[in-house]
Amino acid sequence: MAKVKKSWEKRLAGRPDSKMVEFVESLSVDKRLYKYDIAGSIAHSQMLAEQKLITQSEFKQIKRGLLEIEREITEGKFRFDKTYEDIHMAIEAALVAKIGQAGKKLHTGRSRNDQVATDIRLWVRDEIEDLRSKITLLQEAFVKLAGKYVGNVMAGYTHLQRAWPVSIAAYLVSFVEQLERDFIRLGNCSELLNVSPLGSGAVAGSTLPIDRRSTARQLGFSGISRNSIDAVGDRDFCAEFIFDCAVIAAHLSRLAEDWIIYSSSEFGFVTIDDSLCTSSSMMPQKRNPDVLELIRAKSGGVYGSLMGILTILKGQPTGYNRDLQEDKIHVFSAADTVSQSLDMARAVVSHSNFNTKRISAGLDEGFLDATALAEYLVGKKAAFRDAHGIVGLIVAYCEKTKKKLGELGPDEFKKFSASIDKDVYKILGAEKVAGKYVTEGAAGTKEAKKQIAYWQRQLAKR
Ligand code: ARG
């Protein structure tokens, strides 16, 4: 293919410095925008034809040429040449080489500034849909796993110390809630970004009668941006998108941390399927949760991207600046990492079991029923603060005598409070406590069942 000159080669003297070419190019990063760039260019050229700025026949040539280029790129037959700087110039040059004069009309009334702002919005909009589907799949995996353990109780932790007994199902559903906020946040981000900057030109629009509403409609935007100066420099949605990715990464890192601990010999709560574990080059006994460790670690990279984009945006003069080219590195990196991590988290959740025998064998450790005993005393008209003090003394006594609360005799209880009757044994023991929660949203067996049913209904609607 004959090499098409860039239009500004007329403006600048001599050959561009080869190190400069390497430094300013973004093609190696932004080539993955090609489908969006081509969709944007087809919409733009159709609008140009509607506005009689080009002829119908020119539009048809442009469209056919662009679709051919799209196919070539998809099939890996397109030769990417970094001297064209970015995907926008590379495609335009290929179009001119292919169809000649009509191709030179594509960029009428358009700048790469509004073009790239459009492309990246379209890319993020699609990526959000993808991530939302992956979130839903992970939520479904959690709900399915939760369904197996409604009646099983484990320790609920605060400060990683045993606090109250909880249904294992309620524990698992707690992740579904976190992911739901991620799902909603991404949806909000998509709504906010869905306005078309196309037609804003370099910074001020155009003196040509560009119909911005036509291109916006064709590209599925819900409206157009109101101010061209703002529109070409606005990457708020990139920062917001990466923030949403960062929160997902935070949630996944918490899951990872829990299950790394839970799968240790010390806990033995969770067994992750062999297919998702690795071993050691030296120690033959090892079954390592590397997938979870990497999910935990990769959150660091996503936070880095968030810092990266925010720093790029800070202090930029009004309008478009080449600084904005660096946005894509962070947007793509955050999206790729989170997308992969969601896949792997789902694989782990779908291929893990809770060792209910081991978990319930340890339930009588750690006085998980102590606060329930204090609440029992409240039921007998004690002030909570007094009840708290009494149970504190009882627990200290149990520790000294190496007994569980349920192992104390009625006379021993009476020494601490005359209000403790024989009915106390109905509430002692972690499993009994988990059946007694009455607050809405509590982590007990009854509420867990309700929450699972709720999520089954919600997720089936998606
Ligand atoms: N590659 C650039 C970017 O990603 C495209 C816009 C360049 N515009 C310009 N006038 N240099 O932001």
XYZ file of C-alpha atoms and ligand atoms in Angstrom:
474
model
C 0.000 0.000 0.000
C 1.390 3.410 -0.955
C 2.303 5.449 2.076
C -0.122 8.326 2.569
C 1.430 11.495 3.882
C 0.067 13.071 7.008
C -1.502 16.409 6.217
C 0.797 18.251 8.612
C 3.877 17.035 6.783
C 3.225 20.110 4.679
C 3.497 22.304 7.771
C 6.609 20.880 9.393
C 9.995 20.857 7.724
C 12.252 17.784 7.511
C 11.674 14.268 8.825
C 10.325 13.704 12.312
C 12.896 12.553 14.843
C 12.610 8.793 15.226
C 12.788 8.875 19.032
C 10.073 11.533 18.990
C 7.874 9.259 16.867
C 8.252 6.455 19.407
C 7.549 8.836 22.251
C 4.410 10.501 20.965
C 2.737 7.508 19.350
C -0.262 5.950 21.050
C -1.120 3.455 18.339
C 0.326 0.569 20.308
C -2.188 1.326 23.071
C -5.194 2.813 21.296
C -5.426 0.354 18.406
C -7.938 -1.533 20.490
C -10.303 1.391 19.920
C -10.519 0.578 16.206
C -14.111 -0.661 16.159
C -15.296 2.432 17.972
C -13.229 4.699 15.795
C -14.737 3.147 12.700
C -18.278 3.279 14.090
C -17.718 6.966 14.911
C -16.350 7.665 11.432
C -19.241 5.905 9.705
C -21.728 7.926 11.757
C -19.809 11.132 11.056
C -19.647 10.511 7.307
C -23.328 9.588 7.148
C -24.086 12.896 8.844
C -21.803 14.709 6.377
C -23.856 13.188 3.551
C -27.139 14.107 5.244
C -25.858 17.665 5.517
C -24.736 17.625 1.859
C -21.142 18.258 2.899
C -20.220 15.126 0.935
C -22.198 13.208 -1.677
C -24.085 9.959 -1.058
C -21.631 8.182 -3.312
C -18.683 9.516 -1.291
C -20.374 8.355 1.889
C -20.854 4.876 0.419
C -17.187 4.684 -0.594
C -16.090 5.852 2.835
C -18.336 3.379 4.615
C -17.282 0.456 2.439
C -13.614 1.375 2.878
C -13.941 1.676 6.657
C -15.703 -1.663 6.938
C -12.962 -3.277 4.886
C -10.332 -1.777 7.182
C -12.275 -3.032 10.177
C -12.224 -6.540 8.738
C -8.507 -6.323 8.018
C -7.761 -5.259 11.574
C -10.004 -7.954 13.056
C -8.348 -10.596 10.904
C -4.874 -9.365 11.834
C -4.093 -8.312 8.257
C -3.738 -4.601 8.928
C -0.209 -3.187 9.076
C 0.021 -0.773 11.981
C 2.539 1.981 11.343
C 3.544 4.042 14.359
C 4.433 7.039 12.254
C 0.683 7.610 12.021
C 0.726 8.269 15.767
C -2.647 6.866 16.694
C -5.509 4.672 15.567
C -7.426 7.669 14.190
C -4.643 8.696 11.810
C -3.794 5.108 10.924
C -7.355 4.355 9.841
C -7.773 7.629 7.990
C -4.514 7.091 6.108
C -5.532 3.538 5.208
C -8.873 4.867 3.968
C -7.249 7.473 1.735
C -4.878 4.829 0.388
C -7.864 2.606 -0.353
C -10.444 4.975 -1.820
C -8.507 8.135 -2.683
C -10.168 11.540 -2.828
C -13.393 10.654 -0.965
C -11.299 9.436 1.966
C -9.812 12.902 2.316
C -13.277 14.251 3.107
C -13.887 12.044 6.151
C -12.298 14.455 8.609
C -14.505 17.383 7.515
C -15.672 19.358 10.553
C -13.921 17.007 12.944
C -10.751 16.991 15.014
C -8.985 14.076 16.617
C -9.843 15.832 19.862
C -13.589 15.263 19.610
C -12.957 11.986 17.786
C -10.897 10.421 20.575
C -13.239 11.793 23.233
C -16.056 9.981 21.416
C -14.144 6.730 20.917
C -13.110 6.364 24.513
C -16.648 7.025 25.724
C -17.945 4.322 23.429
C -15.257 1.927 24.592
C -15.913 2.525 28.281
C -19.673 2.240 27.717
C -19.248 -1.248 26.231
C -16.677 -2.284 28.799
C -19.079 -1.346 31.568
C -21.687 -3.689 30.113
C -19.094 -6.440 30.042
C -18.004 -5.855 33.612
C -21.611 -5.716 34.784
C -22.255 -9.133 33.235
C -19.182 -10.503 34.985
C -20.325 -9.025 38.274
C -23.706 -10.684 37.829
C -22.087 -14.054 37.148
C -19.996 -13.736 40.288
C -23.061 -12.757 42.304
C -24.856 -15.826 40.973
C -21.940 -18.027 42.002
C -22.108 -16.623 45.540
C -25.868 -17.103 45.780
C -25.560 -20.676 44.558
C -22.854 -21.459 47.096
C -24.847 -19.717 49.833
C -27.812 -21.966 49.037
C -25.789 -24.961 50.204
C -25.056 -23.530 53.640
C -28.176 -21.791 54.925
C -28.395 -24.044 57.961
C -24.674 -23.978 58.707
C -23.208 -21.573 61.193
C -19.763 -20.054 61.386
C -18.171 -17.357 63.490
C -18.806 -13.801 62.400
C -15.702 -11.717 63.002
C -14.897 -8.197 64.043
C -11.207 -7.310 64.314
C -10.717 -10.881 63.078
C -11.803 -11.976 66.544
C -14.840 -14.159 67.010
C -17.867 -11.941 67.544
C -21.303 -13.433 66.869
C -22.387 -16.628 65.141
C -23.583 -16.125 61.562
C -25.071 -18.308 58.878
C -22.406 -19.219 56.308
C -24.997 -18.250 53.710
C -25.292 -14.741 55.186
C -21.524 -14.407 55.065
C -21.522 -15.358 51.386
C -24.411 -13.044 50.557
C -22.470 -10.155 52.098
C -20.287 -10.258 48.975
C -23.337 -10.163 46.733
C -24.254 -6.859 48.379
C -20.803 -5.372 47.799
C -20.911 -6.437 44.177
C -24.383 -4.981 43.770
C -23.092 -1.545 44.682
C -20.337 -2.031 42.103
C -22.952 -2.976 39.529
C -24.995 0.143 40.294
C -21.964 2.421 40.384
C -20.871 1.265 36.948
C -24.415 1.787 35.654
C -24.384 5.350 36.978
C -21.016 5.960 35.343
C -22.385 4.707 32.030
C -25.401 6.987 32.234
C -23.301 10.025 33.000
C -20.782 9.436 30.225
C -23.379 8.746 27.573
C -23.348 12.153 25.898
C -21.704 12.724 22.558
C -18.758 15.129 22.301
C -18.571 14.580 18.523
C -18.897 17.852 16.644
C -17.018 19.795 19.295
C -14.069 19.839 16.897
C -10.684 20.809 18.259
C -12.162 23.056 20.950
C -14.749 25.372 19.413
C -16.978 23.367 17.053
C -17.048 24.147 13.347
C -18.268 26.761 10.904
C -19.739 23.912 8.851
C -23.334 22.816 9.515
C -22.408 19.676 11.481
C -25.508 17.904 12.822
C -24.350 16.675 16.203
C -27.691 15.152 17.071
C -27.535 12.864 14.083
C -24.159 11.373 15.043
C -25.219 11.152 18.695
C -28.354 9.245 17.697
C -26.461 6.908 15.392
C -23.953 6.068 18.104
C -26.566 5.416 20.776
C -25.763 8.451 22.925
C -28.624 9.816 24.959
C -27.710 13.419 24.130
C -24.897 15.790 23.193
C -22.440 17.703 25.337
C -23.381 21.361 25.743
C -20.003 23.081 25.643
C -17.290 22.256 23.113
C -14.428 23.606 25.249
C -15.414 21.358 28.128
C -16.245 18.405 25.885
C -12.769 17.958 24.363
C -11.012 18.103 27.740
C -13.477 16.093 29.799
C -12.161 12.765 31.059
C -14.082 12.796 34.337
C -15.775 9.599 33.258
C -12.376 7.886 32.906
C -11.484 8.780 36.482
C -14.916 7.698 37.642
C -14.721 4.434 35.733
C -11.310 3.644 37.186
C -12.568 4.520 40.645
C -15.408 2.047 40.152
C -12.841 -0.543 39.073
C -10.764 0.280 42.147
C -13.697 -0.384 44.465
C -14.381 -3.692 42.736
C -10.709 -4.543 43.183
C -10.980 -3.624 46.864
C -13.980 -5.909 47.292
C -12.257 -8.777 45.520
C -9.133 -8.274 47.596
C -11.185 -8.622 50.766
C -12.722 -11.833 49.502
C -9.241 -13.045 48.564
C -7.851 -12.213 51.978
C -10.706 -14.014 53.764
C -10.327 -17.163 51.725
C -6.557 -17.208 51.908
C -6.964 -17.216 55.673
C -9.923 -19.590 55.632
C -8.072 -22.115 53.466
C -5.045 -22.206 55.761
C -4.517 -25.259 57.987
C -5.076 -23.012 60.999
C -8.645 -22.263 59.899
C -9.493 -25.042 57.457
C -12.876 -23.455 56.703
C -12.639 -23.457 52.930
C -11.247 -25.889 50.386
C -10.495 -24.468 46.963
C -10.534 -26.995 44.145
C -7.116 -28.315 43.089
C -7.613 -26.941 39.587
C -7.337 -23.442 41.046
C -4.425 -24.047 43.380
C -0.717 -24.163 42.719
C 2.000 -26.071 44.491
C 5.552 -25.366 45.489
C 8.712 -26.129 43.547
C 10.275 -27.290 46.790
C 7.673 -28.336 49.337
C 5.650 -31.292 48.065
C 2.839 -30.874 50.603
C 1.840 -27.381 49.481
C -1.514 -26.328 48.055
C -1.250 -22.605 47.556
C -4.037 -20.092 46.944
C -1.979 -18.120 44.403
C -5.031 -17.072 42.410
C -6.423 -15.301 45.456
C -3.073 -13.792 46.349
C -2.820 -12.340 42.854
C -6.354 -10.975 42.987
C -5.358 -9.316 46.264
C -2.154 -7.897 44.796
C -3.584 -6.746 41.492
C -5.832 -4.307 43.327
C -2.603 -2.334 43.821
C -2.225 -1.840 40.089
C -5.804 -0.629 39.777
C -5.264 1.907 42.559
C -2.143 2.980 40.688
C -4.266 3.625 37.597
C -6.644 5.731 39.662
C -3.767 7.817 40.957
C -2.399 7.971 37.408
C -5.552 9.344 35.812
C -6.228 11.823 38.599
C -2.699 13.165 38.330
C -2.954 13.451 34.555
C -6.140 15.484 34.888
C -4.843 17.792 37.573
C -3.730 21.243 36.502
C -4.301 20.810 32.779
C -5.059 24.032 30.986
C -8.560 24.331 29.573
C -9.274 22.589 26.276
C -7.552 19.513 24.854
C -3.964 18.721 25.801
C -1.847 15.850 24.627
C -1.626 14.783 28.265
C -5.043 13.262 27.716
C -3.564 10.640 25.423
C -2.221 8.916 28.534
C -5.756 8.361 29.853
C -6.191 5.161 27.884
C -3.231 3.386 29.443
C -4.923 3.619 32.828
C -8.469 3.010 31.633
C -7.465 -0.146 29.764
C -5.199 -1.418 32.487
C -7.792 -0.990 35.247
C -10.523 -2.558 33.130
C -8.387 -5.522 32.051
C -7.233 -6.278 35.559
C -10.680 -6.107 37.084
C -12.202 -8.095 34.256
C -9.695 -10.904 34.766
C -10.000 -10.774 38.520
C -13.789 -11.042 38.305
C -13.418 -14.124 36.106
C -10.978 -15.740 38.497
C -12.992 -14.852 41.581
C -15.987 -16.487 39.988
C -13.963 -19.612 39.202
C -12.805 -19.828 42.813
C -16.265 -19.254 44.272
C -17.787 -21.843 41.931
C -15.154 -24.417 42.866
C -14.878 -24.117 46.613
C -16.483 -25.811 49.565
C -16.966 -24.846 53.150
C -15.865 -27.566 55.552
C -18.937 -27.447 57.753
C -17.769 -30.217 60.091
C -14.534 -28.439 60.883
C -16.309 -25.113 61.203
C -18.973 -26.360 63.612
C -16.422 -28.331 65.643
C -14.785 -25.016 66.512
C -17.966 -23.074 67.191
C -17.900 -23.475 70.947
C -14.567 -21.665 71.104
C -14.506 -17.927 71.626
C -17.800 -17.344 73.479
C -19.824 -16.545 70.376
C -22.969 -16.719 72.533
C -21.813 -14.179 75.138
C -23.646 -11.154 73.739
C -26.784 -13.236 73.311
C -26.555 -14.015 77.028
C -26.346 -10.283 77.773
C -29.438 -9.745 75.611
C -31.143 -12.579 77.497
C -30.571 -10.573 80.677
C -32.025 -7.495 78.988
C -35.080 -9.677 78.412
C -35.125 -10.185 82.194
C -35.222 -6.392 82.666
C -31.513 -5.793 83.270
C -29.982 -2.615 81.864
C -27.725 -3.564 78.963
C -24.634 -2.015 80.564
C -25.220 -4.056 83.737
C -25.864 -7.195 81.697
C -22.652 -6.541 79.748
C -20.706 -6.368 83.025
C -22.280 -9.518 84.433
C -21.529 -11.550 81.310
C -17.983 -10.183 81.289
C -17.505 -11.655 84.751
C -19.097 -14.941 83.695
C -16.768 -15.209 80.682
C -13.730 -14.501 82.859
C -14.943 -17.254 85.240
C -15.375 -19.664 82.314
C -11.880 -18.949 81.100
C -10.488 -19.701 84.529
C -12.507 -22.920 84.929
C -12.038 -23.898 81.264
C -15.764 -24.140 80.609
C -18.113 -22.968 77.870
C -21.091 -20.821 78.868
C -23.478 -23.701 78.203
C -21.490 -25.952 80.513
C -22.118 -23.820 83.596
C -24.682 -25.229 86.021
C -27.745 -23.209 87.149
C -26.113 -22.600 90.530
C -22.966 -21.228 88.962
C -25.087 -18.795 86.892
C -27.021 -17.725 90.001
C -23.779 -16.591 91.620
C -23.555 -13.904 88.926
C -27.210 -12.998 88.481
C -30.401 -14.109 90.140
C -32.228 -13.437 86.849
C -30.572 -16.302 84.993
C -33.033 -19.201 84.916
C -33.017 -22.632 83.343
C -34.443 -21.219 80.118
C -30.979 -19.737 79.494
C -29.880 -23.031 77.947
C -32.317 -22.434 75.070
C -30.148 -19.579 73.851
C -26.666 -20.802 74.631
C -24.482 -22.307 71.913
C -23.588 -20.633 68.614
C -26.075 -22.572 66.495
C -28.989 -21.696 68.754
C -28.030 -18.034 68.753
C -27.922 -17.970 64.944
C -31.537 -19.190 64.917
C -32.691 -16.428 67.246
C -31.837 -13.220 65.394
C -34.951 -11.174 64.742
C -33.630 -7.918 63.252
C -34.143 -7.303 59.547
C -30.977 -7.970 57.593
C -29.476 -10.007 60.428
C -26.933 -12.715 59.685
C -28.976 -15.605 61.064
C -30.451 -18.626 59.364
C -33.926 -17.190 58.748
C -32.731 -13.922 57.265
C -30.129 -15.683 55.130
C -32.861 -17.777 53.557
C -34.852 -14.641 52.753
C -31.823 -12.883 51.323
C -30.981 -15.802 49.067
C -34.549 -15.848 47.733
C -34.349 -12.084 47.175
C -31.136 -12.366 45.155
C -32.380 -15.307 43.161
C -35.342 -13.179 42.082
C -33.243 -10.066 41.425
C -30.521 -11.782 39.424
C -33.011 -13.774 37.347
C -34.402 -10.447 36.097
C -31.068 -9.397 34.532
N -3.814 10.273 20.223
C -4.472 11.431 20.743
C -5.183 11.073 22.062
O -5.328 9.934 22.329
C -5.481 11.931 19.783
C -5.734 13.384 19.776
C -4.553 14.159 19.353
N -4.887 15.466 19.006
C -3.952 16.351 18.713
N -4.361 17.459 18.332
N -2.697 16.078 18.813
O -5.554 11.928 22.839
